[in-house]
GROMACS .gro file of C-alpha atoms in nm:
model
  484
    1UNK     CA    1   0.000   0.000   0.000
    2UNK     CA    2   0.116   0.354  -0.073
    3UNK     CA    3   0.172   0.598   0.213
    4UNK     CA    4  -0.059   0.895   0.273
    5UNK     CA    5   0.026   1.160   0.532
    6UNK     CA    6  -0.252   1.395   0.645
    7UNK     CA    7  -0.126   1.700   0.836
    8UNK     CA    8  -0.279   1.983   1.041
    9UNK     CA    9  -0.123   2.228   1.283
   10UNK     CA   10  -0.323   2.115   1.587
   11UNK     CA   11  -0.484   1.775   1.652
   12UNK     CA   12  -0.833   1.923   1.694
   13UNK     CA   13  -0.841   2.002   1.323
   14UNK     CA   14  -0.774   1.642   1.222
   15UNK     CA   15  -1.005   1.505   1.490
   16UNK     CA   16  -1.302   1.728   1.410
   17UNK     CA   17  -1.265   1.827   1.044
   18UNK     CA   18  -1.169   1.482   0.909
   19UNK     CA   19  -1.385   1.262   1.129
   20UNK     CA   20  -1.443   0.929   0.957
   21UNK     CA   21  -1.247   1.025   0.645
   22UNK     CA   22  -0.913   0.885   0.762
   23UNK     CA   23  -1.070   0.550   0.853
   24UNK     CA   24  -1.220   0.532   0.502
   25UNK     CA   25  -0.891   0.623   0.329
   26UNK     CA   26  -0.700   0.376   0.546
   27UNK     CA   27  -0.865   0.098   0.347
   28UNK     CA   28  -0.668   0.206   0.041
   29UNK     CA   29  -0.355   0.373   0.183
   30UNK     CA   30  -0.130   0.350   0.486
   31UNK     CA   31  -0.255   0.666   0.653
   32UNK     CA   32  -0.053   0.861   0.911
   33UNK     CA   33  -0.205   1.160   1.093
   34UNK     CA   34   0.051   1.429   1.183
   35UNK     CA   35  -0.001   1.729   1.412
   36UNK     CA   36   0.118   1.892   1.730
   37UNK     CA   37   0.082   1.674   2.043
   38UNK     CA   38  -0.258   1.654   2.210
   39UNK     CA   39  -0.519   1.421   2.353
   40UNK     CA   40  -0.727   1.465   2.037
   41UNK     CA   41  -0.455   1.292   1.835
   42UNK     CA   42  -0.480   0.988   2.063
   43UNK     CA   43  -0.858   0.991   2.027
   44UNK     CA   44  -0.826   1.004   1.650
   45UNK     CA   45  -0.592   0.705   1.642
   46UNK     CA   46  -0.837   0.498   1.847
   47UNK     CA   47  -1.140   0.602   1.642
   48UNK     CA   48  -0.992   0.599   1.291
   49UNK     CA   49  -0.746   0.311   1.329
   50UNK     CA   50  -0.454   0.500   1.172
   51UNK     CA   51  -0.097   0.574   1.275
   52UNK     CA   52   0.000   0.912   1.415
   53UNK     CA   53   0.315   1.117   1.455
   54UNK     CA   54   0.363   1.422   1.675
   55UNK     CA   55   0.555   1.727   1.553
   56UNK     CA   56   0.518   2.051   1.745
   57UNK     CA   57   0.384   2.337   1.529
   58UNK     CA   58   0.273   2.685   1.630
   59UNK     CA   59  -0.037   2.849   1.488
   60UNK     CA   60   0.109   3.198   1.534
   61UNK     CA   61   0.410   3.323   1.337
   62UNK     CA   62   0.716   3.215   1.536
   63UNK     CA   63   1.029   3.213   1.314
   64UNK     CA   64   1.266   3.012   1.534
   65UNK     CA   65   1.013   2.750   1.638
   66UNK     CA   66   0.882   2.731   1.281
   67UNK     CA   67   1.232   2.648   1.158
   68UNK     CA   68   1.255   2.367   1.414
   69UNK     CA   69   0.918   2.232   1.297
   70UNK     CA   70   1.027   2.252   0.933
   71UNK     CA   71   1.345   2.057   1.009
   72UNK     CA   72   1.156   1.788   1.201
   73UNK     CA   73   0.904   1.746   0.919
   74UNK     CA   74   1.180   1.723   0.660
   75UNK     CA   75   1.367   1.456   0.855
   76UNK     CA   76   1.049   1.251   0.907
   77UNK     CA   77   0.951   1.273   0.538
   78UNK     CA   78   1.301   1.167   0.432
   79UNK     CA   79   1.286   0.870   0.663
   80UNK     CA   80   0.932   0.751   0.580
   81UNK     CA   81   0.917   0.850   0.210
   82UNK     CA   82   0.540   0.907   0.179
   83UNK     CA   83   0.376   0.899  -0.163
   84UNK     CA   84   0.131   1.180  -0.076
   85UNK     CA   85   0.150   1.459   0.179
   86UNK     CA   86  -0.187   1.635   0.212
   87UNK     CA   87  -0.218   1.930   0.451
   88UNK     CA   88  -0.496   2.148   0.585
   89UNK     CA   89  -0.473   2.463   0.800
   90UNK     CA   90  -0.232   2.753   0.720
   91UNK     CA   91   0.083   2.689   0.924
   92UNK     CA   92   0.087   2.313   0.869
   93UNK     CA   93   0.033   2.376   0.501
   94UNK     CA   94   0.331   2.608   0.467
   95UNK     CA   95   0.570   2.393   0.670
   96UNK     CA   96   0.456   2.059   0.527
   97UNK     CA   97   0.468   2.173   0.164
   98UNK     CA   98   0.820   2.318   0.207
   99UNK     CA   99   0.947   2.011   0.391
  100UNK     CA  100   0.785   1.771   0.144
  101UNK     CA  101   0.941   1.946  -0.153
  102UNK     CA  102   1.284   1.946   0.008
  103UNK     CA  103   1.241   1.573   0.088
  104UNK     CA  104   1.135   1.490  -0.268
  105UNK     CA  105   0.778   1.377  -0.192
  106UNK     CA  106   0.617   1.330  -0.538
  107UNK     CA  107   0.262   1.445  -0.454
  108UNK     CA  108   0.220   1.749  -0.229
  109UNK     CA  109  -0.140   1.858  -0.180
  110UNK     CA  110  -0.288   2.141   0.025
  111UNK     CA  111  -0.653   2.225   0.091
  112UNK     CA  112  -0.732   2.587   0.172
  113UNK     CA  113  -1.018   2.577   0.424
  114UNK     CA  114  -1.033   2.955   0.444
  115UNK     CA  115  -0.808   3.255   0.389
  116UNK     CA  116  -0.696   3.500   0.653
  117UNK     CA  117  -0.524   3.773   0.452
  118UNK     CA  118  -0.835   3.921   0.278
  119UNK     CA  119  -0.948   4.041   0.621
  120UNK     CA  120  -0.615   4.186   0.732
  121UNK     CA  121  -0.443   4.515   0.649
  122UNK     CA  122  -0.094   4.660   0.627
  123UNK     CA  123   0.227   4.464   0.663
  124UNK     CA  124   0.055   4.161   0.818
  125UNK     CA  125  -0.163   4.119   0.509
  126UNK     CA  126   0.144   4.139   0.285
  127UNK     CA  127   0.328   3.877   0.493
  128UNK     CA  128   0.032   3.639   0.487
  129UNK     CA  129   0.001   3.671   0.109
  130UNK     CA  130   0.371   3.591   0.068
  131UNK     CA  131   0.334   3.287   0.294
  132UNK     CA  132   0.043   3.149   0.091
  133UNK     CA  133   0.230   3.212  -0.235
  134UNK     CA  134   0.530   3.021  -0.100
  135UNK     CA  135   0.300   2.738   0.013
  136UNK     CA  136   0.150   2.711  -0.336
  137UNK     CA  137   0.492   2.727  -0.502
  138UNK     CA  138   0.602   2.423  -0.301
  139UNK     CA  139   0.278   2.225  -0.351
  140UNK     CA  140   0.198   2.021  -0.661
  141UNK     CA  141  -0.181   2.046  -0.620
  142UNK     CA  142  -0.403   2.312  -0.461
  143UNK     CA  143  -0.763   2.255  -0.350
  144UNK     CA  144  -0.981   2.546  -0.236
  145UNK     CA  145  -1.261   2.432  -0.005
  146UNK     CA  146  -1.525   2.627  -0.195
  147UNK     CA  147  -1.592   2.874  -0.476
  148UNK     CA  148  -1.536   3.180  -0.260
  149UNK     CA  149  -1.192   3.062  -0.148
  150UNK     CA  150  -1.104   2.983  -0.510
  151UNK     CA  151  -1.206   3.331  -0.622
  152UNK     CA  152  -0.993   3.494  -0.351
  153UNK     CA  153  -0.689   3.287  -0.446
  154UNK     CA  154  -0.732   3.400  -0.806
  155UNK     CA  155  -0.808   3.762  -0.718
  156UNK     CA  156  -0.489   3.801  -0.515
  157UNK     CA  157  -0.274   3.606  -0.765
  158UNK     CA  158  -0.170   3.356  -0.500
  159UNK     CA  159  -0.091   3.089  -0.759
  160UNK     CA  160  -0.116   3.019  -1.130
  161UNK     CA  161  -0.165   2.647  -1.068
  162UNK     CA  162  -0.495   2.477  -1.136
  163UNK     CA  163  -0.744   2.515  -0.850
  164UNK     CA  164  -0.985   2.226  -0.809
  165UNK     CA  165  -1.279   2.195  -0.570
  166UNK     CA  166  -1.342   1.836  -0.457
  167UNK     CA  167  -1.707   1.736  -0.511
  168UNK     CA  168  -1.927   2.034  -0.413
  169UNK     CA  169  -1.690   2.177  -0.155
  170UNK     CA  170  -1.602   2.132   0.214
  171UNK     CA  171  -1.318   1.915   0.345
  172UNK     CA  172  -1.525   1.627   0.476
  173UNK     CA  173  -1.891   1.654   0.386
  174UNK     CA  174  -2.158   1.569   0.639
  175UNK     CA  175  -2.254   1.237   0.798
  176UNK     CA  176  -2.627   1.231   0.729
  177UNK     CA  177  -2.682   0.931   0.956
  178UNK     CA  178  -2.510   1.101   1.249
  179UNK     CA  179  -2.660   1.446   1.194
  180UNK     CA  180  -3.024   1.346   1.188
  181UNK     CA  181  -3.296   1.438   1.439
  182UNK     CA  182  -3.400   1.072   1.441
  183UNK     CA  183  -3.055   0.977   1.567
  184UNK     CA  184  -3.104   1.178   1.887
  185UNK     CA  185  -3.335   1.021   2.143
  186UNK     CA  186  -3.644   1.208   2.254
  187UNK     CA  187  -3.542   1.144   2.615
  188UNK     CA  188  -3.206   1.315   2.565
  189UNK     CA  189  -3.372   1.614   2.401
  190UNK     CA  190  -3.629   1.645   2.680
  191UNK     CA  191  -3.363   1.621   2.951
  192UNK     CA  192  -3.156   1.891   2.781
  193UNK     CA  193  -3.462   2.110   2.735
  194UNK     CA  194  -3.540   2.081   3.104
  195UNK     CA  195  -3.180   2.149   3.208
  196UNK     CA  196  -3.162   2.462   2.992
  197UNK     CA  197  -3.513   2.579   3.095
  198UNK     CA  198  -3.637   2.594   2.736
  199UNK     CA  199  -4.012   2.561   2.691
  200UNK     CA  200  -4.183   2.367   2.416
  201UNK     CA  201  -4.333   2.684   2.271
  202UNK     CA  202  -4.003   2.876   2.273
  203UNK     CA  203  -3.857   2.984   1.940
  204UNK     CA  204  -3.487   2.902   1.970
  205UNK     CA  205  -3.217   3.071   1.766
  206UNK     CA  206  -2.887   2.885   1.797
  207UNK     CA  207  -2.530   3.001   1.743
  208UNK     CA  208  -2.269   2.729   1.697
  209UNK     CA  209  -1.898   2.811   1.707
  210UNK     CA  210  -1.627   2.996   1.897
  211UNK     CA  211  -1.761   3.306   2.070
  212UNK     CA  212  -1.536   3.567   1.911
  213UNK     CA  213  -1.574   3.901   1.733
  214UNK     CA  214  -1.515   3.767   1.381
  215UNK     CA  215  -1.808   3.527   1.415
  216UNK     CA  216  -2.037   3.832   1.431
  217UNK     CA  217  -2.120   3.772   1.797
  218UNK     CA  218  -2.129   4.143   1.887
  219UNK     CA  219  -2.390   4.209   1.618
  220UNK     CA  220  -2.586   3.895   1.707
  221UNK     CA  221  -2.614   3.977   2.076
  222UNK     CA  222  -2.707   4.340   2.008
  223UNK     CA  223  -2.973   4.240   1.755
  224UNK     CA  224  -3.117   3.978   1.989
  225UNK     CA  225  -3.118   4.224   2.278
  226UNK     CA  226  -3.336   4.459   2.072
  227UNK     CA  227  -3.576   4.177   1.986
  228UNK     CA  228  -3.604   4.051   2.341
  229UNK     CA  229  -3.682   4.404   2.465
  230UNK     CA  230  -3.959   4.479   2.213
  231UNK     CA  231  -4.289   4.525   2.394
  232UNK     CA  232  -4.648   4.611   2.312
  233UNK     CA  233  -4.922   4.806   2.490
  234UNK     CA  234  -5.266   4.652   2.518
  235UNK     CA  235  -5.611   4.752   2.649
  236UNK     CA  236  -5.571   5.128   2.661
  237UNK     CA  237  -5.860   5.339   2.795
  238UNK     CA  238  -5.825   5.680   2.640
  239UNK     CA  239  -5.947   5.967   2.858
  240UNK     CA  240  -5.837   6.321   2.918
  241UNK     CA  241  -5.974   6.563   3.175
  242UNK     CA  242  -5.948   6.861   2.943
  243UNK     CA  243  -6.092   6.683   2.644
  244UNK     CA  244  -6.374   6.520   2.838
  245UNK     CA  245  -6.526   6.860   2.910
  246UNK     CA  246  -6.618   6.891   2.544
  247UNK     CA  247  -6.562   6.555   2.379
  248UNK     CA  248  -6.615   6.194   2.475
  249UNK     CA  249  -6.333   5.945   2.408
  250UNK     CA  250  -6.427   5.576   2.396
  251UNK     CA  251  -6.253   5.278   2.554
  252UNK     CA  252  -6.082   5.049   2.304
  253UNK     CA  253  -6.064   4.681   2.406
  254UNK     CA  254  -5.747   4.617   2.205
  255UNK     CA  255  -5.521   4.895   2.083
  256UNK     CA  256  -5.173   4.766   2.005
  257UNK     CA  257  -4.867   4.980   1.946
  258UNK     CA  258  -4.504   4.878   1.942
  259UNK     CA  259  -4.295   5.065   2.192
  260UNK     CA  260  -3.930   5.041   2.283
  261UNK     CA  261  -3.658   5.245   2.443
  262UNK     CA  262  -3.680   5.472   2.137
  263UNK     CA  263  -3.990   5.671   2.039
  264UNK     CA  264  -4.229   5.494   1.802
  265UNK     CA  265  -4.494   5.685   1.602
  266UNK     CA  266  -4.837   5.548   1.525
  267UNK     CA  267  -5.107   5.737   1.337
  268UNK     CA  268  -5.461   5.621   1.395
  269UNK     CA  269  -5.768   5.696   1.184
  270UNK     CA  270  -6.099   5.841   1.308
  271UNK     CA  271  -6.252   5.494   1.313
  272UNK     CA  272  -6.094   5.428   1.653
  273UNK     CA  273  -6.304   5.699   1.811
  274UNK     CA  274  -6.660   5.834   1.810
  275UNK     CA  275  -6.744   6.032   1.499
  276UNK     CA  276  -6.756   6.358   1.696
  277UNK     CA  277  -6.380   6.352   1.752
  278UNK     CA  278  -6.104   6.373   1.493
  279UNK     CA  279  -5.769   6.250   1.616
  280UNK     CA  280  -5.483   6.376   1.404
  281UNK     CA  281  -5.194   6.219   1.590
  282UNK     CA  282  -5.111   5.970   1.859
  283UNK     CA  283  -4.763   5.959   2.004
  284UNK     CA  284  -4.685   5.658   2.221
  285UNK     CA  285  -4.371   5.647   2.427
  286UNK     CA  286  -4.245   5.401   2.681
  287UNK     CA  287  -4.083   5.629   2.937
  288UNK     CA  288  -4.077   5.482   3.282
  289UNK     CA  289  -4.406   5.315   3.202
  290UNK     CA  290  -4.584   5.644   3.123
  291UNK     CA  291  -4.779   5.669   2.799
  292UNK     CA  292  -4.819   6.025   2.664
  293UNK     CA  293  -5.104   6.123   2.432
  294UNK     CA  294  -5.106   6.433   2.210
  295UNK     CA  295  -5.447   6.509   2.065
  296UNK     CA  296  -5.628   6.773   1.868
  297UNK     CA  297  -6.004   6.802   1.840
  298UNK     CA  298  -6.178   6.991   1.564
  299UNK     CA  299  -6.543   7.012   1.673
  300UNK     CA  300  -6.496   7.194   2.002
  301UNK     CA  301  -6.198   7.393   1.902
  302UNK     CA  302  -5.978   7.254   2.179
  303UNK     CA  303  -5.617   7.267   2.070
  304UNK     CA  304  -5.399   7.190   2.370
  305UNK     CA  305  -5.033   7.281   2.356
  306UNK     CA  306  -4.916   7.046   2.630
  307UNK     CA  307  -4.925   6.668   2.691
  308UNK     CA  308  -5.217   6.506   2.868
  309UNK     CA  309  -5.158   6.169   3.039
  310UNK     CA  310  -5.365   5.874   2.921
  311UNK     CA  311  -5.557   5.705   3.199
  312UNK     CA  312  -5.600   5.333   3.243
  313UNK     CA  313  -5.302   5.175   3.068
  314UNK     CA  314  -5.366   4.818   3.174
  315UNK     CA  315  -5.092   4.597   3.033
  316UNK     CA  316  -4.745   4.623   2.886
  317UNK     CA  317  -4.624   4.291   2.739
  318UNK     CA  318  -4.312   4.165   2.568
  319UNK     CA  319  -4.385   4.100   2.202
  320UNK     CA  320  -4.158   3.795   2.201
  321UNK     CA  321  -4.159   3.644   2.551
  322UNK     CA  322  -4.084   3.296   2.415
  323UNK     CA  323  -3.771   3.369   2.212
  324UNK     CA  324  -3.437   3.224   2.322
  325UNK     CA  325  -3.080   3.245   2.194
  326UNK     CA  326  -2.868   2.937   2.255
  327UNK     CA  327  -2.493   3.007   2.236
  328UNK     CA  328  -2.308   2.678   2.187
  329UNK     CA  329  -1.931   2.720   2.185
  330UNK     CA  330  -1.630   2.824   2.386
  331UNK     CA  331  -1.558   3.185   2.474
  332UNK     CA  332  -1.217   3.277   2.331
  333UNK     CA  333  -1.081   3.575   2.523
  334UNK     CA  334  -0.722   3.542   2.398
  335UNK     CA  335  -0.774   3.593   2.025
  336UNK     CA  336  -1.035   3.822   1.871
  337UNK     CA  337  -1.241   3.876   2.189
  338UNK     CA  338  -1.596   4.011   2.194
  339UNK     CA  339  -1.685   4.344   2.354
  340UNK     CA  340  -1.727   4.368   2.730
  341UNK     CA  341  -2.086   4.488   2.680
  342UNK     CA  342  -2.156   4.181   2.469
  343UNK     CA  343  -2.013   3.952   2.736
  344UNK     CA  344  -2.226   4.124   3.001
  345UNK     CA  345  -2.541   4.082   2.792
  346UNK     CA  346  -2.471   3.711   2.742
  347UNK     CA  347  -2.426   3.671   3.117
  348UNK     CA  348  -2.728   3.876   3.224
  349UNK     CA  349  -3.000   3.841   2.959
  350UNK     CA  350  -3.238   3.568   3.082
  351UNK     CA  351  -3.329   3.484   2.720
  352UNK     CA  352  -2.966   3.400   2.630
  353UNK     CA  353  -2.828   3.058   2.726
  354UNK     CA  354  -2.454   3.000   2.693
  355UNK     CA  355  -2.339   2.637   2.715
  356UNK     CA  356  -1.965   2.657   2.653
  357UNK     CA  357  -1.796   2.393   2.440
  358UNK     CA  358  -1.989   2.068   2.394
  359UNK     CA  359  -1.866   1.743   2.240
  360UNK     CA  360  -2.197   1.654   2.074
  361UNK     CA  361  -2.391   1.944   1.923
  362UNK     CA  362  -2.681   1.735   1.792
  363UNK     CA  363  -2.912   1.755   2.097
  364UNK     CA  364  -2.865   2.133   2.099
  365UNK     CA  365  -2.945   2.160   1.729
  366UNK     CA  366  -3.250   1.941   1.792
  367UNK     CA  367  -3.378   2.208   2.033
  368UNK     CA  368  -3.327   2.486   1.779
  369UNK     CA  369  -3.550   2.642   1.518
  370UNK     CA  370  -3.287   2.837   1.323
  371UNK     CA  371  -2.906   2.866   1.317
  372UNK     CA  372  -2.761   3.217   1.316
  373UNK     CA  373  -2.403   3.262   1.189
  374UNK     CA  374  -2.335   3.630   1.109
  375UNK     CA  375  -1.963   3.564   1.062
  376UNK     CA  376  -1.719   3.804   0.894
  377UNK     CA  377  -1.523   3.525   0.723
  378UNK     CA  378  -1.552   3.151   0.678
  379UNK     CA  379  -1.406   2.881   0.461
  380UNK     CA  380  -1.693   2.636   0.431
  381UNK     CA  381  -1.871   2.637   0.767
  382UNK     CA  382  -1.945   2.297   0.915
  383UNK     CA  383  -2.198   2.453   1.153
  384UNK     CA  384  -2.426   2.544   0.862
  385UNK     CA  385  -2.394   2.194   0.713
  386UNK     CA  386  -2.467   2.031   1.049
  387UNK     CA  387  -2.766   2.253   1.118
  388UNK     CA  388  -2.907   2.192   0.771
  389UNK     CA  389  -2.871   1.816   0.811
  390UNK     CA  390  -3.069   1.847   1.135
  391UNK     CA  391  -3.346   2.033   0.951
  392UNK     CA  392  -3.259   2.387   1.060
  393UNK     CA  393  -3.245   2.683   0.821
  394UNK     CA  394  -2.966   2.933   0.871
  395UNK     CA  395  -2.931   3.310   0.876
  396UNK     CA  396  -2.580   3.370   0.742
  397UNK     CA  397  -2.358   3.652   0.620
  398UNK     CA  398  -2.303   3.702   0.249
  399UNK     CA  399  -1.949   3.560   0.261
  400UNK     CA  400  -1.750   3.268   0.122
  401UNK     CA  401  -1.891   2.926   0.206
  402UNK     CA  402  -2.206   3.052   0.373
  403UNK     CA  403  -2.351   3.187   0.048
  404UNK     CA  404  -2.265   2.858  -0.124
  405UNK     CA  405  -2.454   2.638   0.122
  406UNK     CA  406  -2.751   2.871   0.172
  407UNK     CA  407  -2.980   2.979  -0.110
  408UNK     CA  408  -3.164   3.290   0.005
  409UNK     CA  409  -3.529   3.218   0.075
  410UNK     CA  410  -3.491   2.842   0.013
  411UNK     CA  411  -3.298   2.698   0.308
  412UNK     CA  412  -3.219   3.019   0.494
  413UNK     CA  413  -3.157   3.391   0.465
  414UNK     CA  414  -2.842   3.573   0.352
  415UNK     CA  415  -2.763   3.915   0.500
  416UNK     CA  416  -2.476   4.165   0.465
  417UNK     CA  417  -2.187   4.098   0.702
  418UNK     CA  418  -2.155   4.329   1.004
  419UNK     CA  419  -2.513   4.461   0.965
  420UNK     CA  420  -2.694   4.445   1.297
  421UNK     CA  421  -3.013   4.592   1.146
  422UNK     CA  422  -3.026   4.335   0.864
  423UNK     CA  423  -2.965   4.056   1.114
  424UNK     CA  424  -3.241   4.180   1.341
  425UNK     CA  425  -3.487   4.205   1.050
  426UNK     CA  426  -3.404   3.853   0.932
  427UNK     CA  427  -3.459   3.712   1.280
  428UNK     CA  428  -3.789   3.899   1.309
  429UNK     CA  429  -3.899   3.765   0.971
  430UNK     CA  430  -3.861   3.409   1.091
  431UNK     CA  431  -4.031   3.489   1.421
  432UNK     CA  432  -4.329   3.656   1.257
  433UNK     CA  433  -4.385   3.436   0.950
  434UNK     CA  434  -4.443   3.080   1.069
  435UNK     CA  435  -4.528   2.945   0.723
  436UNK     CA  436  -4.211   3.089   0.572
  437UNK     CA  437  -4.000   2.946   0.853
  438UNK     CA  438  -4.161   2.605   0.816
  439UNK     CA  439  -4.088   2.602   0.442
  440UNK     CA  440  -3.722   2.683   0.507
  441UNK     CA  441  -3.699   2.404   0.763
  442UNK     CA  442  -3.852   2.150   0.526
  443UNK     CA  443  -3.600   2.236   0.252
  444UNK     CA  444  -3.290   2.243   0.470
  445UNK     CA  445  -3.203   1.874   0.512
  446UNK     CA  446  -3.285   1.783   0.152
  447UNK     CA  447  -3.038   2.038   0.014
  448UNK     CA  448  -2.756   1.910   0.236
  449UNK     CA  449  -2.842   1.552   0.140
  450UNK     CA  450  -2.825   1.632  -0.231
  451UNK     CA  451  -2.494   1.818  -0.228
  452UNK     CA  452  -2.281   1.747   0.080
  453UNK     CA  453  -2.293   1.380   0.178
  454UNK     CA  454  -1.956   1.280   0.322
  455UNK     CA  455  -1.954   0.949   0.133
  456UNK     CA  456  -1.976   1.134  -0.198
  457UNK     CA  457  -1.688   1.363  -0.103
  458UNK     CA  458  -1.472   1.075   0.022
  459UNK     CA  459  -1.526   0.884  -0.303
  460UNK     CA  460  -1.432   1.190  -0.508
  461UNK     CA  461  -1.120   1.247  -0.296
  462UNK     CA  462  -1.013   0.885  -0.342
  463UNK     CA  463  -1.053   0.921  -0.719
  464UNK     CA  464  -0.841   1.237  -0.706
  465UNK     CA  465  -0.562   1.062  -0.516
  466UNK     CA  466  -0.562   0.778  -0.770
  467UNK     CA  467  -0.555   1.012  -1.070
  468UNK     CA  468  -0.281   1.233  -0.926
  469UNK     CA  469  -0.060   0.937  -0.831
  470UNK     CA  470  -0.102   0.778  -1.173
  471UNK     CA  471  -0.005   1.104  -1.343
  472UNK     CA  472   0.290   1.152  -1.108
  473UNK     CA  473   0.414   0.800  -1.180
  474UNK     CA  474   0.389   0.860  -1.554
  475UNK     CA  475   0.586   1.183  -1.522
  476UNK     CA  476   0.852   1.015  -1.309
  477UNK     CA  477   0.897   0.737  -1.566
  478UNK     CA  478   0.929   0.990  -1.844
  479UNK     CA  479   1.168   1.216  -1.648
  480UNK     CA  480   1.339   1.034  -1.359
  481UNK     CA  481   1.512   1.353  -1.237
  482UNK     CA  482   1.187   1.552  -1.207
  483UNK     CA  483   1.091   1.684  -0.863
  484UNK     CA  484   0.787   1.891  -0.973
   0.00000   0.00000   0.00000
């Protein structure tokens, strides 16, 4: 059997992103998983049945330690002589492609799961572009995870080599048997619902991922805060001492007006009142619970210049008392932290439930009605694939990956990145239009099933390995001194 090395900077990437794939490929190749040390690498070996090798690599730029990692990779490749080295993640890609070329590995493949430099500025952006260009120069084959990543690689002239997307995109596809509501027991869902204090009639938005700024968490929390604070005023009895001397105002059994911390205007027609009174304006404010009414009557000639207080305001209700936001993921305060105000709102808003990192997201997705991922940048987000497989539509930013998985109005909504107002409106649309939301939910799993099954992607990847190795062997026979 030929040797295949799969490499990532940290073991979590191999363990999570390539779950099941290495076990499948191990039927056809001698697979070795290479990353920095970690418990996840041991877990992967047990689950996938492959070999592993630990080489310390740093995610951040660290010239001296990076040189040590490069040397260790080179020595290991020279010793083991793999037929294919295939990397994911930026630092592992750069180091592995350089080391593999120096060691004479015939097939050197890298998959770009997302690009960092388009979202950076200044000297850092220039350095990151140079690093990716060097990576591509050392690789024999480049695979962008999706169309958006491919377009960025072309736009910034990162490489002139052919860029091929495996299957329909993503690095692993989705396990439709694992990510299925039917695969999660009703008992587990009910226990989780009880533990999180989520009611059956709650509408649950769910965020899945690291809680950091670039995932759009600041905008999400601010938009949700506005929604959870929206209230309405019901059963208003309209009276005024000054007006009642000349005109009679009638009690309305149900007069609804949206109020919030900001002033809302509502103009009512004469039909709300007896024909003897013409109301030209009604100004409702929610200031310390006091509702102010400005009126003008035409029949009696009363034209007050001040504000008269409405009597008998009976109820002030939240418009959306049953909405929840479930935040599933670890808070990352070291890199790209969220605002302090955002953190405080997550901690103090009773409608927001933060779970921290969880090993199995399926029961949480089973509680949800819609995924919200207003990220600034993605490669090809697994969270959207997982949610779709569980029958959830997604509200996503109009960015790479997200806008490939979601078709606006079919299996979710696409909004501009960094737009709190657009995010709020999209969330309100799903809250207010039950039929529309139901249609999105019914379409979500079918679209993932058609395009992103992991078995289809694995088969296509295996075919790619075979084709590339056959071509490499033919080239080597024709030119024995060639090193690509």
